[in-house]
Coordinates of C-alpha atoms and ligand atoms in Angstrom, one line a residue:
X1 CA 123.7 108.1 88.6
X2 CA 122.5 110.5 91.3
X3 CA 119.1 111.8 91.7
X4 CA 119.9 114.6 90.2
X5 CA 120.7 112.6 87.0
X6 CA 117.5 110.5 87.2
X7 CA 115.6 113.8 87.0
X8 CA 117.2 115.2 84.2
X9 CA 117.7 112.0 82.3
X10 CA 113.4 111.5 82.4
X11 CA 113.0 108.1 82.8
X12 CA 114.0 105.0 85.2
X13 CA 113.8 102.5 83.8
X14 CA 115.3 98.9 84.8
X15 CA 116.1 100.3 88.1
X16 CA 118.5 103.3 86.6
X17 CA 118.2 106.5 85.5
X18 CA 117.3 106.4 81.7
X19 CA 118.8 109.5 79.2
X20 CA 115.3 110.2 77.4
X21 CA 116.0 111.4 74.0
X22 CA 113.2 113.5 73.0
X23 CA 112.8 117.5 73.6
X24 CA 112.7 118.8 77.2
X25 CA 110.1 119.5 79.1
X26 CA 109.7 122.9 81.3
X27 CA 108.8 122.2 84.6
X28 CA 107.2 125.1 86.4
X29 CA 106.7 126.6 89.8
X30 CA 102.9 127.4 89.8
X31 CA 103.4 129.8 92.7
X32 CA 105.4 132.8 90.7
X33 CA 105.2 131.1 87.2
X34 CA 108.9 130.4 86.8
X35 CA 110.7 127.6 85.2
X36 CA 113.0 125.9 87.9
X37 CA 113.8 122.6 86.3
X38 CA 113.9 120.7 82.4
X39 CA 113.6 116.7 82.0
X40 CA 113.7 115.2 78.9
X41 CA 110.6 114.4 77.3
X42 CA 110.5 110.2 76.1
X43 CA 110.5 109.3 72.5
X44 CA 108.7 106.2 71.2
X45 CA 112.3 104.2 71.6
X46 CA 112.2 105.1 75.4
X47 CA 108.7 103.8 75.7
X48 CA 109.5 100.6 74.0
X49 CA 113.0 100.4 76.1
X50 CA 110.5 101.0 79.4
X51 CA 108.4 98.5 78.6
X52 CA 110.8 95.7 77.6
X53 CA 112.3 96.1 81.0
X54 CA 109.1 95.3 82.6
X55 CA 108.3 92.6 80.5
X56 CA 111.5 91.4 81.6
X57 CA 111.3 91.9 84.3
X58 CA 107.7 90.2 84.7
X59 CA 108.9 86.6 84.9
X60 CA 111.0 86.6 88.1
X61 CA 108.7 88.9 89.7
X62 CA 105.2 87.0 88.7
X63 CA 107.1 83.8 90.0
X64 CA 107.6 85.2 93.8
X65 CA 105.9 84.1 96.3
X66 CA 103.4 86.9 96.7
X67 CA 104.3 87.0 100.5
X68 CA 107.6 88.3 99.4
X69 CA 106.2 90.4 96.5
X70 CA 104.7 92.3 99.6
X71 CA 107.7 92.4 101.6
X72 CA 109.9 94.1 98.8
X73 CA 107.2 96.9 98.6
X74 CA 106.9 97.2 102.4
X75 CA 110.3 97.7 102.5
X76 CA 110.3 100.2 99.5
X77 CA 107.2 102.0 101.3
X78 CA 109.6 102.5 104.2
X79 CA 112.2 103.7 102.3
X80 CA 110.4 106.2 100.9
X81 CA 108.4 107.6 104.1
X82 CA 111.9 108.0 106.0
X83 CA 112.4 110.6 103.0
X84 CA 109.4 111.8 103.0
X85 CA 110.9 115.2 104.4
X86 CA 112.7 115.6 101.1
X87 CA 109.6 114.6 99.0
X88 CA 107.6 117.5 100.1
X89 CA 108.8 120.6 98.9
X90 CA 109.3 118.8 95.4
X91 CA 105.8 118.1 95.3
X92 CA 104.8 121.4 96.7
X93 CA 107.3 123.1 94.2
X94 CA 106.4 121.1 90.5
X95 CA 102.4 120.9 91.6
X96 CA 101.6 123.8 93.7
X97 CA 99.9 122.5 96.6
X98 CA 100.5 123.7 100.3
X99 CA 103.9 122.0 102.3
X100 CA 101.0 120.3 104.6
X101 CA 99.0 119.2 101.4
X102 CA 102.1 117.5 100.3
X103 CA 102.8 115.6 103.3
X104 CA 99.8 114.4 103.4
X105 CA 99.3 113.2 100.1
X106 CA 103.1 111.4 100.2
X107 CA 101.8 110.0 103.4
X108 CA 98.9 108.5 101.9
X109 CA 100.9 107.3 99.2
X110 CA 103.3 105.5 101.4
X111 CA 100.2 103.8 103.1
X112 CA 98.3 102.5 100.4
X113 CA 101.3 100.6 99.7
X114 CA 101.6 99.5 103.0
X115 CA 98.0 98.2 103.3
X116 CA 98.7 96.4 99.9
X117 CA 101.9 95.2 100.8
X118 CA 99.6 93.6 104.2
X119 CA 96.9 92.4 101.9
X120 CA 99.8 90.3 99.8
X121 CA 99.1 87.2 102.4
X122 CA 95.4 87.5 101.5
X123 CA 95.4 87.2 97.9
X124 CA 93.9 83.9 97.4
X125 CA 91.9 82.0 94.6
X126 CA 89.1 79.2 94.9
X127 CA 88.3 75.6 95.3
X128 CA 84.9 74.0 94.3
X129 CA 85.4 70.5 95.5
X130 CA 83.1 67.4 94.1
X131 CA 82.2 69.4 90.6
X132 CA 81.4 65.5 89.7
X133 CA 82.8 62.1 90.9
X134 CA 86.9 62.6 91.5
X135 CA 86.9 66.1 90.2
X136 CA 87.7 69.3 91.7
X137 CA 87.6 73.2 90.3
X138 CA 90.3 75.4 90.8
X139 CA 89.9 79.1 90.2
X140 CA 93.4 80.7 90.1
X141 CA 94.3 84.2 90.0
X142 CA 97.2 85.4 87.3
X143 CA 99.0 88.8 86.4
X144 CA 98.1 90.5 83.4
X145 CA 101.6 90.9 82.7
X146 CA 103.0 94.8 82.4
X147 CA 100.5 97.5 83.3
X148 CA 100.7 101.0 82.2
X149 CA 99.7 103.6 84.7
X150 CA 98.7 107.1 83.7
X151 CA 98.3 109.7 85.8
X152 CA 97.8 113.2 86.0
X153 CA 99.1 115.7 88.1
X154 CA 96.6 117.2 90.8
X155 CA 97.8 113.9 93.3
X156 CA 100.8 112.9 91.4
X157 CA 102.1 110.4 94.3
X158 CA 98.6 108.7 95.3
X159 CA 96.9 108.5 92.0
X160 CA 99.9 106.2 91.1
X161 CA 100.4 104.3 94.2
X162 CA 96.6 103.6 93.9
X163 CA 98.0 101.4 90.8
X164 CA 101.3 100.2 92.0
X165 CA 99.7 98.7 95.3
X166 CA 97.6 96.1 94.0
X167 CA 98.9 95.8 90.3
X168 CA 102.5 95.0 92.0
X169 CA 101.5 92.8 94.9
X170 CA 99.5 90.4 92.2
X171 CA 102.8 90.0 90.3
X172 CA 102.6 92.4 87.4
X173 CA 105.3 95.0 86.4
X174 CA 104.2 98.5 86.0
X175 CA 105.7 101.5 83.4
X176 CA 104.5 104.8 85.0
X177 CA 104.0 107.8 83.1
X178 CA 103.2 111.4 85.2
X179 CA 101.7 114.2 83.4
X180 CA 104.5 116.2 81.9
X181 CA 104.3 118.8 84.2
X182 CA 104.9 116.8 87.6
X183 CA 107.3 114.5 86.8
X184 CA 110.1 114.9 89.6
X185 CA 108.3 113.8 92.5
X186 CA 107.5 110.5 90.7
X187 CA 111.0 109.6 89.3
X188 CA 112.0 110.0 92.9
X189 CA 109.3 108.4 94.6
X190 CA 110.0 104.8 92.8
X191 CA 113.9 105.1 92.9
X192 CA 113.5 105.2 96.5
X193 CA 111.1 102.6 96.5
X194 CA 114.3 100.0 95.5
X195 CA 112.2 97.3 93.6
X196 CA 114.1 94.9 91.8
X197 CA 115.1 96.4 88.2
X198 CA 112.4 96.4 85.8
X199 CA 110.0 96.0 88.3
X200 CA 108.8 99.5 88.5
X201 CA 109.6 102.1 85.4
X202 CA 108.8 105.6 84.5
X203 CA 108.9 107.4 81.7
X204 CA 108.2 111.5 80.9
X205 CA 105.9 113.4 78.4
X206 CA 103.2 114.5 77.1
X207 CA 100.0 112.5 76.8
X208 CA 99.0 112.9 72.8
X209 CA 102.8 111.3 72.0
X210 CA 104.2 109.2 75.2
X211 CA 101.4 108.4 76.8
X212 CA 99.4 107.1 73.5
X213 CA 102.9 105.6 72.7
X214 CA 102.6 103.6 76.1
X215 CA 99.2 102.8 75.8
X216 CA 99.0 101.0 72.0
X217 CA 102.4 99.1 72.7
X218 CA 101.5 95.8 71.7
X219 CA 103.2 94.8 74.9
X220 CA 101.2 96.2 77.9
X221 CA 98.2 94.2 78.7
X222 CA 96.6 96.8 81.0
X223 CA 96.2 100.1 81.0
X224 CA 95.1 101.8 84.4
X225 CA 94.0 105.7 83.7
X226 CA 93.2 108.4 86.0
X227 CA 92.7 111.7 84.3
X228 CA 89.8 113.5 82.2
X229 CA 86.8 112.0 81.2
X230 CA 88.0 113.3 77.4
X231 CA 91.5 111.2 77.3
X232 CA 89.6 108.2 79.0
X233 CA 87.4 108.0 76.3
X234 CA 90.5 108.4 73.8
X235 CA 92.2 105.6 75.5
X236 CA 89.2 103.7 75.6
X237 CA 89.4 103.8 71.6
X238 CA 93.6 102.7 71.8
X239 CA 93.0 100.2 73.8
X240 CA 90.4 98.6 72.2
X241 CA 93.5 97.4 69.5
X242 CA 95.1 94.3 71.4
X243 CA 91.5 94.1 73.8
X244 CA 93.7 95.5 76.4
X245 CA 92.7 95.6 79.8
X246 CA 91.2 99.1 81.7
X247 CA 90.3 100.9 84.8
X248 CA 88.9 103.9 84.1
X249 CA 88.9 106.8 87.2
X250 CA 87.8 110.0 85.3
X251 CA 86.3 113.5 85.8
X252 CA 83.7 113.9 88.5
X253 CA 81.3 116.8 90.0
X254 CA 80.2 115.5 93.4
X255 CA 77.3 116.7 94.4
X256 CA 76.9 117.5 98.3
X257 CA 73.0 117.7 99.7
X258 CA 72.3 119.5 102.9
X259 CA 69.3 118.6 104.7
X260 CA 67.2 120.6 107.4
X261 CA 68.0 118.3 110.2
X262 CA 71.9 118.4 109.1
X263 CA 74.6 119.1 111.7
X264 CA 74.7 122.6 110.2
X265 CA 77.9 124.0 110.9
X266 CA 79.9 120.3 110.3
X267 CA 78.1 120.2 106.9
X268 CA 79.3 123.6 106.2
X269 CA 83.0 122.7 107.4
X270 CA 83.0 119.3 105.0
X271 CA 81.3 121.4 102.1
X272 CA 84.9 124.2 102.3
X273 CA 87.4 121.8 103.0
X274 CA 86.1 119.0 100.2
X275 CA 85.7 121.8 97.9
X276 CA 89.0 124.2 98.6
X277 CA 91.2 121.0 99.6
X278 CA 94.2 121.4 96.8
X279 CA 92.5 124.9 95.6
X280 CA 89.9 122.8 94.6
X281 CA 91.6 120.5 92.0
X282 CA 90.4 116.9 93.2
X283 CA 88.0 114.4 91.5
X284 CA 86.5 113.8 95.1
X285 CA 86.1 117.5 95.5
X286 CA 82.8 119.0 96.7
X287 CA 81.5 120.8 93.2
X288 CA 77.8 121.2 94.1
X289 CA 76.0 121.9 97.1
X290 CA 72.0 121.6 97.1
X291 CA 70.6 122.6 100.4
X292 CA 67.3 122.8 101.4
X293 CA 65.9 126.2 101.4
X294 CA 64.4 126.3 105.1
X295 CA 68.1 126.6 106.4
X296 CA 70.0 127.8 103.2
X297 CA 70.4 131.2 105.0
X298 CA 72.6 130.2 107.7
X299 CA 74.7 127.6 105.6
X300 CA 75.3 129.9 102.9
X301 CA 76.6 132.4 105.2
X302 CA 78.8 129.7 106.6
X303 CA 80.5 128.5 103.2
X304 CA 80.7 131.8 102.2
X305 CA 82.5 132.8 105.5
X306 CA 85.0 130.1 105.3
X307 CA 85.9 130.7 101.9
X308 CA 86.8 134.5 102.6
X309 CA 89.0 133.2 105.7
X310 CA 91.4 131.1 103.7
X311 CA 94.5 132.0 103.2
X312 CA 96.1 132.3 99.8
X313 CA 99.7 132.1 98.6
X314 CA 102.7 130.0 97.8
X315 CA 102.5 126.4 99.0
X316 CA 105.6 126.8 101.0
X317 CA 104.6 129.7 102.5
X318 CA 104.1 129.8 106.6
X319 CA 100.3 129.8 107.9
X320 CA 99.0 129.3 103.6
X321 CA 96.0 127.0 103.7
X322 CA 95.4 127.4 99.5
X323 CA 97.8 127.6 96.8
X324 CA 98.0 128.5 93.0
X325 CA 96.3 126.0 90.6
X326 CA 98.1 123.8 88.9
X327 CA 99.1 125.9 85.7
X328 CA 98.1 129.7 83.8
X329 CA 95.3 127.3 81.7
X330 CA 93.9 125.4 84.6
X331 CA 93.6 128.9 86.3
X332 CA 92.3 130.6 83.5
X333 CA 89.8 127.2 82.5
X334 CA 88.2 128.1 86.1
X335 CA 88.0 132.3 85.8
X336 CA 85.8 131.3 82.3
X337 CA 84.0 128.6 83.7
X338 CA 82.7 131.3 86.7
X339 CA 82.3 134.2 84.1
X340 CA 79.7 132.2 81.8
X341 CA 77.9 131.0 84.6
X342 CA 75.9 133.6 86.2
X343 CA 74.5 133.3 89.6
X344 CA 74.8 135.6 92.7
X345 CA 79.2 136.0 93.3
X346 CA 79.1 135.9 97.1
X347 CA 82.8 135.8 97.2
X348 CA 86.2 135.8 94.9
X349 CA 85.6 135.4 91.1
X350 CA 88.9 136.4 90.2
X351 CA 92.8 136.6 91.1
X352 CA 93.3 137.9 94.7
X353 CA 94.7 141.6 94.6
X354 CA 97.7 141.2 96.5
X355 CA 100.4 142.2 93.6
X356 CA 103.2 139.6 95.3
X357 CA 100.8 136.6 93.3
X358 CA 100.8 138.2 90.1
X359 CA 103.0 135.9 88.7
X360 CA 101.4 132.9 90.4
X361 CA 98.6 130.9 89.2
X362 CA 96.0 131.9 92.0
X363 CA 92.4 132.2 91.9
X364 CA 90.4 133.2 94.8
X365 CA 87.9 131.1 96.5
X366 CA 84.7 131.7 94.8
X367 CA 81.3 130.9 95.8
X368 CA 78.0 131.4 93.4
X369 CA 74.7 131.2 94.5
X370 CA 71.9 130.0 92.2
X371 CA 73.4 130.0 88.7
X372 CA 71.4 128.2 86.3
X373 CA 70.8 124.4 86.3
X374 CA 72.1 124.9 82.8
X375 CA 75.1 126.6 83.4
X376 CA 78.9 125.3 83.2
X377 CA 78.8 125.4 87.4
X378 CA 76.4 122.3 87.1
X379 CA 77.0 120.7 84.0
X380 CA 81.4 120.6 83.5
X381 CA 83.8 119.7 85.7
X382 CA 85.0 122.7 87.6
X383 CA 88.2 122.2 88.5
X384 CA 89.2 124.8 91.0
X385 CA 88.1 126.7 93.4
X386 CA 84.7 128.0 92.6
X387 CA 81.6 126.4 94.6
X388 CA 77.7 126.9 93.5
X389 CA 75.1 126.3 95.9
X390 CA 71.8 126.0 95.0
X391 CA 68.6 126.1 97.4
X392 CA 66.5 122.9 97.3
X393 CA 62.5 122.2 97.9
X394 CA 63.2 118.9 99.6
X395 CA 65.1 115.4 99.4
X396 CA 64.0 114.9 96.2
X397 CA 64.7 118.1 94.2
X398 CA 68.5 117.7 95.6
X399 CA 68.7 113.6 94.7
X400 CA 67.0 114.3 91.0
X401 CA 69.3 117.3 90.6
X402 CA 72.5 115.6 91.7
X403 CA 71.9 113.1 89.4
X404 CA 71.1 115.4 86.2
X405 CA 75.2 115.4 85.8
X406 CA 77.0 113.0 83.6
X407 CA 78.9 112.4 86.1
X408 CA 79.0 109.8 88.9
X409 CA 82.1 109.5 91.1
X410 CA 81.1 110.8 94.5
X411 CA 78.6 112.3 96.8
X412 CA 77.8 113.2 100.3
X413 CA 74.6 113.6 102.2
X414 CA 73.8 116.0 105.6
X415 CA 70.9 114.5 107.5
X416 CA 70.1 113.2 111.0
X417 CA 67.1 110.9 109.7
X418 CA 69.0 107.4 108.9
X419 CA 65.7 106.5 106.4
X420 CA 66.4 109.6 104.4
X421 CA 70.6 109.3 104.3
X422 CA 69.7 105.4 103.1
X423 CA 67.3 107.1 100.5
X424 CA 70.1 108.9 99.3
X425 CA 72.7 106.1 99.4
X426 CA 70.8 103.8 97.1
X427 CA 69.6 106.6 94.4
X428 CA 72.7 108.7 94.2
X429 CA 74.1 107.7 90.8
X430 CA 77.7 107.2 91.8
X431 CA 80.6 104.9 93.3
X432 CA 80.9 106.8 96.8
X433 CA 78.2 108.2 99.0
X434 CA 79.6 109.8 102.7
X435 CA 76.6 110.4 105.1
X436 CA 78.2 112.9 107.9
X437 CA 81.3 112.6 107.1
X438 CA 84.0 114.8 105.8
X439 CA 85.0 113.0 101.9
X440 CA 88.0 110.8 102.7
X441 CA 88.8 108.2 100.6
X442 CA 89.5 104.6 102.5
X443 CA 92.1 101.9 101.3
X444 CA 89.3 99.5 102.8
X445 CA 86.8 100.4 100.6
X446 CA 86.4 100.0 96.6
X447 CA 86.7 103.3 94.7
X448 CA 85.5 104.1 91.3
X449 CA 82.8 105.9 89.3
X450 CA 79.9 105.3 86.6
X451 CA 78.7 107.2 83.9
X452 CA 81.2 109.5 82.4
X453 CA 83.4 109.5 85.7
X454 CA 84.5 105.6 84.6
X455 CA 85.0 101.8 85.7
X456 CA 86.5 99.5 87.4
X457 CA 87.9 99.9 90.8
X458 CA 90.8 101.0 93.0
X459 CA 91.5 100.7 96.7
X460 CA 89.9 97.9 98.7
X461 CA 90.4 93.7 98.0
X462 CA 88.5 94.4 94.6
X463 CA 91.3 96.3 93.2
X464 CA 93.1 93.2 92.9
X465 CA 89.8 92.1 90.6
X466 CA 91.3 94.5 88.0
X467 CA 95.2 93.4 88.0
X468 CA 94.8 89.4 87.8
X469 CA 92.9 87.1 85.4
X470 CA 91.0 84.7 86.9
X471 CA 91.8 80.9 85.5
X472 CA 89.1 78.2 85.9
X473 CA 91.2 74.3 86.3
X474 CA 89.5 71.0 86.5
X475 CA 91.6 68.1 88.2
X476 CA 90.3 65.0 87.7
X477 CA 92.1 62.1 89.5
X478 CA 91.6 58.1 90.1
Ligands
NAD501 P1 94.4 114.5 81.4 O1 93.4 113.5 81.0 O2 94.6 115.7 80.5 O3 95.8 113.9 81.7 C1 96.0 112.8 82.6 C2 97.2 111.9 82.2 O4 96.9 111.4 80.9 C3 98.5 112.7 82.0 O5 99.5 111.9 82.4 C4 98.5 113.0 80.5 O6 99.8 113.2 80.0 C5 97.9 111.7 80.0 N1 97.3 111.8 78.6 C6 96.7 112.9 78.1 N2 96.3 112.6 76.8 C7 96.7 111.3 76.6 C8 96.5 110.4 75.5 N3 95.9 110.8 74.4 N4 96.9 109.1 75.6 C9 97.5 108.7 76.8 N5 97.7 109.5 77.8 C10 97.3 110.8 77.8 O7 93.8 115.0 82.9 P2 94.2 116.3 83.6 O8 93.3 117.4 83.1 O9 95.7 116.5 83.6 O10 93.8 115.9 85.1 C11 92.6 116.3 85.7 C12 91.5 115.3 85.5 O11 91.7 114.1 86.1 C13 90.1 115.8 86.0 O12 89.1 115.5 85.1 C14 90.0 114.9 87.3 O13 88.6 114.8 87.7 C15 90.6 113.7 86.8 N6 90.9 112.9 88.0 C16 90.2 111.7 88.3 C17 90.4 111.0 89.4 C18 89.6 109.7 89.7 O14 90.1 109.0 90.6 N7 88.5 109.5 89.2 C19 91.5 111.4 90.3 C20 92.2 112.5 90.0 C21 91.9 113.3 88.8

């Protein structure tokens, strides 16, 4: 079938395009609100049909060396960066995002593959020689069998690669399910990725019938979930039946502290671009800023200046640097959150004027000063882009304050004094702490939250932690 047909058939499954049979699904252009595509949504028969063919699948590809587990995806990585150019305004069309925003996220998709398709040759167990006279301990690493990977739509390509990296390099098969509204990049993105049928599926729909569908099949061992902090916990309950497996990346709202001694105008910089980055719909994103109150003035008047500079419009329009959100609710979510919060409006705080975005789903940048410690700016998850920044006493009053959040993915700290950005990095309550540094996320390093925000970890050598079982074997000989 031709790509085309994968699209509008809604599923791959077993390395073909798979006719869903359930209801279609709209797929919309969040740039002038119109409806440019349908796919078929997956019934519970699709879901079993998808995960049968990774279970199927599982045996020959668990038995692989794991040297050439890692070639088949380096070679499926390639594949899918030399049509990268293709990739991009499907992205930018189904989720919004700018042309350059797209590239950049297929191109980090493409290399966290890559780095796990490297790390294949250093997947390793243990030995513990001489546990008593003529007897050894192995530890051996196993697949879980067939994960299920959820993931929602603000970073449709990386949020999934995150999963399919390590889950398929330690020998599991994976059934992917978008969200329902940014499906057609990802049916794409694994076709071209060529992995031996089965290997790799993907299925369409919504989350309260495909995705729970998905997740209680008696059949998937793991599920791996990136979303909200609400359908996290929900999954948390479905999984429970069958003990599944589960990494948990969820909501987030980093907090960034500015201290006096900061790099003023960098802090500034990484404070607009981590909050604006993707019109502000990341977990990652920059969603508090406390700065102290000697040099508030001039850092205010930097953010604020930024934020009035960017330009707004369609993602594949030339010179745009910010895009519509994601969908009308998203947009509107954001427009309430900013009207119950109060605060001083230094900019934005409501759809730009120019009438050619009416039908879009934009919201201008927005940035509030001081709104209550109470207020949805501090306490939810504002996702979009709408900043508060509140002025600080000291070290202490922004550490105490970044912590009042239940939340606990990221953070970042401003400071030229190495005592107090090591302060900061042990009593921030979270799984990432930046000191100078703009909030990029590293395939290097572990990645996950605490609190509300989640567990377990992607990226880095851990991630593998979460996608094997580790088997303890005694050898006694003579
Ligand atoms: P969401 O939880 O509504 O949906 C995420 C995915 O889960 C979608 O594919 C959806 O269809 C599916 N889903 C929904 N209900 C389900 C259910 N009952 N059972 C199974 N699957 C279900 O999330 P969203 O609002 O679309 O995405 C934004 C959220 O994702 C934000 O909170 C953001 O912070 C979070 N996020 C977290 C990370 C991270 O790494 N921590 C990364 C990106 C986004």
């Amino acid at each position: 079938m031709s790509t085309q047909a994968v699209a509008e058939a809604g599923a791959f499954i077993a390395g073909a395009a798979h006719q869903n049979g359930g209801q279609p699904l709209p797929i919309t252009n969040p740039a002038d609100g119109r409806v440019f595509a349908e796919v078929a949504s997956a019934t519970a028969a699709d879901v079993d049909a998808a995960v049968s063919a990774a279970r199927e699948a599982f045996g020959e590809w668990s038995a692989r060396a794991v040297s050439k587990r890692g070639e088949l995806l380096a070679a499926g990585a390639r594949n899918v960066r030399e049509h990268i150019d293709e990739l991009v305004p499907l992205l930018t069309r189904e989720q919004g995002k700018t042309l350059r925003d797209s590239r950049i996220e297929l191109n980090r998709a493409v290399e966290t593959l890559e780095h796990y398709a490297g790390l294949s040759k250093a997947l390793r167990g243990a030995f513990t020689p001489h546990l008593d006279p003529n007897t050894d301990g192995m530890v051996l690493r196993r697949p879980l069998g067939v994960v299920a990977a959820i993931v929602p739509w603000n970073f449709p390509t990386t949020l999934l690669c995150n999963k399919l990296g390590p889950a398929l390099v330690a020998g599991n098969t994976v059934v992917a399910k978008p969200a329902d509204t940014t499906p057609l990049t990802t049916l794409r993105f694994v076709e071209l990725l060529g992995l031996p049928p089965g290997v790799v599926n993907v299925v369409t729909g919504t989350g309260p019938d495909v995705g729970e569908a998905l997740v209680t099949h008696p059949d998937v061992r793991k599920v791996a979930f990136t979303g909200s902090t609400k359908t996290g916990e929900r999954i948390m309950q479905l999984a429970s039946g069958g003990t599944k497996r589960l990494t948990l990346e969820l909501g987030g709202s980093d907090p960034l502290i500015i201290c006096e001694d900061a790099d003023l105008a960098k802090a500034a910089s990484a404070a607009s671009m981590g909050r604006f980055y993707n019109c502000g719909q990341a977990c990652l994103a920059v969603k508090r800023v406390y700065v102290v109150e000697s040099v508030a003035d001039e850092v205010i008047e930097a953010i604020t200046a930024k934020a009035k500079k960017l330009r707004i419009g369609p993602g594949d329009a030339e010179g745009v640097q910010i895009g519509p959100l994601h969908t009308a609710r998203q947009r509107d979510l954001v427009a309430d959150q900013v009207s119950r919060s109060g605060g001083e409006l230094l900019c934005g705080g409501g759809a730009p004027e120019d009438q050619e975005l009416a039908n879009g789903f934009f919201y201008s940048p927005t940035v509030i000063l001081d709104p209550p410690h109470d207020s949805p700016m501090a306490t939810e998850e504002v996702f979009g882009p709408a900043l508060p920044i509140w002025r600080v006493r000291d070290l202490d009053e922004a550490i105490e304050r970044s912590n009042a959040s239940q939340y606990g993915l990221g953070s970042s700290i401003w400071t030229t004094d190495l005592d107090r950005a090591r302060e900061a990095a042990e009593r921030l309550e979270c799984g990432y702490t930046w000191i100078n540094s703009p909030t990029k996320v590293y395939d290097e390093l572990p990645f996950g939250g605490v609190k509300s925000s989640g567990f377990g970890k992607e990226h880095g050598e851990e991630a593998f932690d979460y996608y094997t079982d580790s088997k303890s074997v005694v050898v006694r000989s003579g």
